[in-house]
GROMACS .gro file of C-alpha atoms in nm:
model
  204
    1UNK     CA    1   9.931  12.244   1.678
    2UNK     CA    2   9.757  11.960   1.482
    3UNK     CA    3   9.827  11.711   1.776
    4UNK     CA    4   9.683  11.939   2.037
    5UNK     CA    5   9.318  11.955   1.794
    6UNK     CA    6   9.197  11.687   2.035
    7UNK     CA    7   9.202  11.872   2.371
    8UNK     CA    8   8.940  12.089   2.357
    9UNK     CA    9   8.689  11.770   2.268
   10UNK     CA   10   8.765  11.592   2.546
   11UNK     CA   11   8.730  11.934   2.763
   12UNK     CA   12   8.424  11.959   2.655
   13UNK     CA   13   8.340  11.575   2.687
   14UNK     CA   14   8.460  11.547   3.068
   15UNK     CA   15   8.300  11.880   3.154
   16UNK     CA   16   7.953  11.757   3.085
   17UNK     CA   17   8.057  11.413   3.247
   18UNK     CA   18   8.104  11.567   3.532
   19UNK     CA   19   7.823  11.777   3.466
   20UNK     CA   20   7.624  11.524   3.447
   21UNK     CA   21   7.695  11.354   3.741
   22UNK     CA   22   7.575  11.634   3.950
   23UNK     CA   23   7.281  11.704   3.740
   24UNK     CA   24   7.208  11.347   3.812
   25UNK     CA   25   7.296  11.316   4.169
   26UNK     CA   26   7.059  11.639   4.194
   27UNK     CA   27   6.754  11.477   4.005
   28UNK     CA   28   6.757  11.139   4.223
   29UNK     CA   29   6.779  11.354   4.556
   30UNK     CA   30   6.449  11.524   4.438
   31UNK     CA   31   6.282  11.198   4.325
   32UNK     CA   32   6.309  11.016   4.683
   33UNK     CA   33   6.202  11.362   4.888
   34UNK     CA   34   6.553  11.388   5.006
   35UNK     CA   35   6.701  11.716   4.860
   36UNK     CA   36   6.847  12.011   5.054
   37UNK     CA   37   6.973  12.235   4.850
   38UNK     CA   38   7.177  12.409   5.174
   39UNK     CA   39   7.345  12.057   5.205
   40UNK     CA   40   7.414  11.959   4.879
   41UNK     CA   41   7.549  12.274   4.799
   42UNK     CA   42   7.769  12.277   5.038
   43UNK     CA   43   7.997  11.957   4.976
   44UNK     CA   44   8.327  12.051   4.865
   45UNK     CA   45   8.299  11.773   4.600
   46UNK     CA   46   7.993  11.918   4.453
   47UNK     CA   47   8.139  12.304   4.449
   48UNK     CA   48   8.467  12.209   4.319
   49UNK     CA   49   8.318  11.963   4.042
   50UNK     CA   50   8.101  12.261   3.929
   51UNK     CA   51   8.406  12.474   3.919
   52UNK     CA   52   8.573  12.218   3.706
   53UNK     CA   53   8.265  12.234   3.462
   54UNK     CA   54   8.342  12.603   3.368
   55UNK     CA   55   8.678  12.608   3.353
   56UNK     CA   56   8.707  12.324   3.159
   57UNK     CA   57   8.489  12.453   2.931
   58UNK     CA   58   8.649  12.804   2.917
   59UNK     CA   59   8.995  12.628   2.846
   60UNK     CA   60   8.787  12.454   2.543
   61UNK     CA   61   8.647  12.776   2.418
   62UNK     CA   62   9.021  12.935   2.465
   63UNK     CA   63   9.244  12.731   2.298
   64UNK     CA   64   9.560  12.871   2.180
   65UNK     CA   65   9.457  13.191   2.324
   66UNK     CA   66   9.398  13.127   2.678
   67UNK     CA   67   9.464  13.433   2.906
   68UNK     CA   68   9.702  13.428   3.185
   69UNK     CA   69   9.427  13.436   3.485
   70UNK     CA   70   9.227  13.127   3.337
   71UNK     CA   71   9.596  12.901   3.380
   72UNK     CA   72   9.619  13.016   3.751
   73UNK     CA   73   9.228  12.913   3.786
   74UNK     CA   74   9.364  12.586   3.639
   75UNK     CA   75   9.628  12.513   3.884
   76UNK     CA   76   9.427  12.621   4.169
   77UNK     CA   77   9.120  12.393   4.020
   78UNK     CA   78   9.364  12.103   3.969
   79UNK     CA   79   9.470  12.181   4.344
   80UNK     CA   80   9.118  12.057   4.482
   81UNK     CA   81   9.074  11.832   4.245
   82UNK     CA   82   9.394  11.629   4.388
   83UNK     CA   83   9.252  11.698   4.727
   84UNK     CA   84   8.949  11.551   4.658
   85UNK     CA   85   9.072  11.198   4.496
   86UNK     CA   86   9.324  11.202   4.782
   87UNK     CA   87   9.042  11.273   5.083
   88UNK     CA   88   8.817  11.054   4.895
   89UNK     CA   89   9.035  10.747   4.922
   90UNK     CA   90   9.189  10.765   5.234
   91UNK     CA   91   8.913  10.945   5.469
   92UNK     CA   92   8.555  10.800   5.306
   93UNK     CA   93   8.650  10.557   5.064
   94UNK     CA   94   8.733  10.328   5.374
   95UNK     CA   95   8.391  10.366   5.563
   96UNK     CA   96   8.179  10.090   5.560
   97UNK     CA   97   7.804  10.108   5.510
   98UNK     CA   98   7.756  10.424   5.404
   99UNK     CA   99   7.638  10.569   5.086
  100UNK     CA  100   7.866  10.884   4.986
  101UNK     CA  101   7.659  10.941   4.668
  102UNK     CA  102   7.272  10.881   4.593
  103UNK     CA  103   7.423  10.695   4.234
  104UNK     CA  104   7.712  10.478   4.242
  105UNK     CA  105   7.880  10.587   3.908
  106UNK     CA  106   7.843  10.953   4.038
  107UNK     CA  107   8.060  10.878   4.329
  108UNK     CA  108   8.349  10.745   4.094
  109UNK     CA  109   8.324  11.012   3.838
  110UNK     CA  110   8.317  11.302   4.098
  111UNK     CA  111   8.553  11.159   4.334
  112UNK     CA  112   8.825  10.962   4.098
  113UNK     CA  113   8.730  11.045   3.697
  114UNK     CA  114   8.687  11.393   3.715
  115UNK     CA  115   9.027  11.452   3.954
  116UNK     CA  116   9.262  11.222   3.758
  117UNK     CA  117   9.149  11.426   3.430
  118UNK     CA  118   9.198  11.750   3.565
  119UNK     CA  119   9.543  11.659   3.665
  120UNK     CA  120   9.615  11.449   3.365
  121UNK     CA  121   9.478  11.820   3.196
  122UNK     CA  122   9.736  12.039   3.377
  123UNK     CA  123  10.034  11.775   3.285
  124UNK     CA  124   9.905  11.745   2.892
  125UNK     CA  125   9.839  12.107   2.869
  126UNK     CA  126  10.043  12.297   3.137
  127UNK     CA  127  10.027  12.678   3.144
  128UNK     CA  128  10.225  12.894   2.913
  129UNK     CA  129  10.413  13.079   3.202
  130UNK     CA  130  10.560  12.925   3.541
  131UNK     CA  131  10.289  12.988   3.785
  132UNK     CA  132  10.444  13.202   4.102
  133UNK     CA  133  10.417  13.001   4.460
  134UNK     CA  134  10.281  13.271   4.571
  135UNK     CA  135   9.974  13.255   4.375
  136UNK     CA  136  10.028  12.889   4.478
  137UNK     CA  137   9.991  12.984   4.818
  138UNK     CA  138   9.659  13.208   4.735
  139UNK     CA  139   9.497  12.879   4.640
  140UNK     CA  140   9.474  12.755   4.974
  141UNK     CA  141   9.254  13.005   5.065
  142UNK     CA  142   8.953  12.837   4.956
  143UNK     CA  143   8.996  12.492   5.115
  144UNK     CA  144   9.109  12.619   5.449
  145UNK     CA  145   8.827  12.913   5.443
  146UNK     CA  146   8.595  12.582   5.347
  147UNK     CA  147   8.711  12.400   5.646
  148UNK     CA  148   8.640  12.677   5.900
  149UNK     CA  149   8.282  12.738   5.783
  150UNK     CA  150   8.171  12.379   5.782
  151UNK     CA  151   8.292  12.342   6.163
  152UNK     CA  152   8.113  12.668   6.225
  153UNK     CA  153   7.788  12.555   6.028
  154UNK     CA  154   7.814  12.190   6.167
  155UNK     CA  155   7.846  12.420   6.565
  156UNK     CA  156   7.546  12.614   6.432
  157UNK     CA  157   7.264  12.329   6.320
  158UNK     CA  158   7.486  11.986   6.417
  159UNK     CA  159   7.520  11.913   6.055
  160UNK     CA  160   7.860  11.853   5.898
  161UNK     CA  161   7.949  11.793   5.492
  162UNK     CA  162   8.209  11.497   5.587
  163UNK     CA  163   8.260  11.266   5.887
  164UNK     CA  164   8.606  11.359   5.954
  165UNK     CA  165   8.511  11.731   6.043
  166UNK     CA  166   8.250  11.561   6.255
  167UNK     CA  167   8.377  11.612   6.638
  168UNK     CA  168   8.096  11.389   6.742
  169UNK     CA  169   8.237  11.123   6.499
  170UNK     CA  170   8.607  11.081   6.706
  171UNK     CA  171   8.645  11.407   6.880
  172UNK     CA  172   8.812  11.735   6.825
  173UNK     CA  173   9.101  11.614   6.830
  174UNK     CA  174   9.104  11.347   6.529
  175UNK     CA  175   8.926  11.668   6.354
  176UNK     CA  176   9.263  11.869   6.427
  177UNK     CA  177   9.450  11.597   6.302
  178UNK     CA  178   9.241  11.570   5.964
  179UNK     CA  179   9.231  11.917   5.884
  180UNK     CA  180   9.609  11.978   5.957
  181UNK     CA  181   9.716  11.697   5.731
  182UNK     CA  182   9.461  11.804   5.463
  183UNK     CA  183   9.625  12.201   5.492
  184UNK     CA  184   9.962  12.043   5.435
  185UNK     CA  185   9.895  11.781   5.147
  186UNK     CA  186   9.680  12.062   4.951
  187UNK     CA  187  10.018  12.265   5.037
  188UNK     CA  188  10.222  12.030   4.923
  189UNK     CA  189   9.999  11.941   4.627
  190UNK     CA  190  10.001  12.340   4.544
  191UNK     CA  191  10.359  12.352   4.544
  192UNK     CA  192  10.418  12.076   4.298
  193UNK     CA  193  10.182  12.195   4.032
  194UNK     CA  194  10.360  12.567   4.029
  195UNK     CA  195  10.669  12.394   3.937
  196UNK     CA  196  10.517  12.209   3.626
  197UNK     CA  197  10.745  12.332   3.367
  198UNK     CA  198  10.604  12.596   3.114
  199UNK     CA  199  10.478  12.509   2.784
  200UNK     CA  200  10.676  12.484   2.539
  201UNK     CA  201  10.651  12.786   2.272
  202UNK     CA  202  10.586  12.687   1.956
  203UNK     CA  203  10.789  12.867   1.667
  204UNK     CA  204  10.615  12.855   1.332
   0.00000   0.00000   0.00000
């Protein structure tokens, strides 16, 4: 138990890191007049970075004994998270001359620091009990349900979170294409974290 002291410190640490970053982000949108709140809200980087703030910080505040519902929250938080570094570096990482954050270091901790600890949490710290791929499957709820309202918001008042669920950007069809492969890599990416083995219980 003595080697395992550490992970609620750095839980803590990365959650206002991450934190942080939005907090920041936030505050330099405000300074130069260029805050929306209905935008900035609504980036699935900024809601799923948010989420990571809590439940990293309820998995600090529950150490050694974390309930059953705050593991699945985990897997399905460490879900997005993979989505996002993933999306990130493939879909807007490549775009030239465009500036996906207001601050530089808020882009890499959002999009790659905060991600690779949030996996590198799950594989320290996996949950006590095999999480069912069913649950796995309930995951995918939020991403998918994500996708469909940003297309229907970005039909609504022409604006759109991301550039490759922008049909004006390449057409419907290279949307299609991006949101299919995104439904089966989060798949995918659900399936492999349910079969993380358990924890290992400890025997005094």
């Amino acid at each position: 138990m003595t080697s395992r002291r550490w992970l609620p410190v750095v839980r803590v640490a990365f959650a206002l890191l991450g934190f942080s970053a939005v907090v920041t982000e936030l505050a330099t949108l405000v300074e130069r007049g260029a805050f929306r709140p209905t935008e900035f809200f609504s980036y699935f980087t900024v809601q799923t970075n948010l989420l990571v703030v809590v439940v990293l910080l309820a998995t600090a505040l529950t150490e050694g004994r974390r309930p059953r519902l705050l593991d699945r929250v985990r897997g399905a938080t460490t879900v997005y998270m993979v989505v996002v570094l993933v999306v990130f570096a493939v879909l807007l990482a490549p775009i030239e001359g465009v500036a996906l954050t207001a601050v530089p270091w808020d882009n890499t901790v959002l999009h790659q620091v905060v991600p690779v600890v949030v996996l590198l949490d799950w594989v320290v710290d996996p949950p006590a009990e095999r999480i069912p791929w069913r649950v796995g499957l309930l995951w995918l709820a939020y991403p998918l349900l994500y996708a469909a309202w940003a297309l229907v918001r970005g039909l609504l008042d022409g604006w759109y979170p991301y550039p490759f669920l922008d049909p004006d950007v390449d057409g419907y069809a290279a949307v299609a294409v991006a949101a299919v492969l995104i439904a089966v890599g989060s798949a995918a990416v659900a399936w492999l974290v349910t079969r993380l083995p358990r924890r290992p219980t400890v025997r005094p």
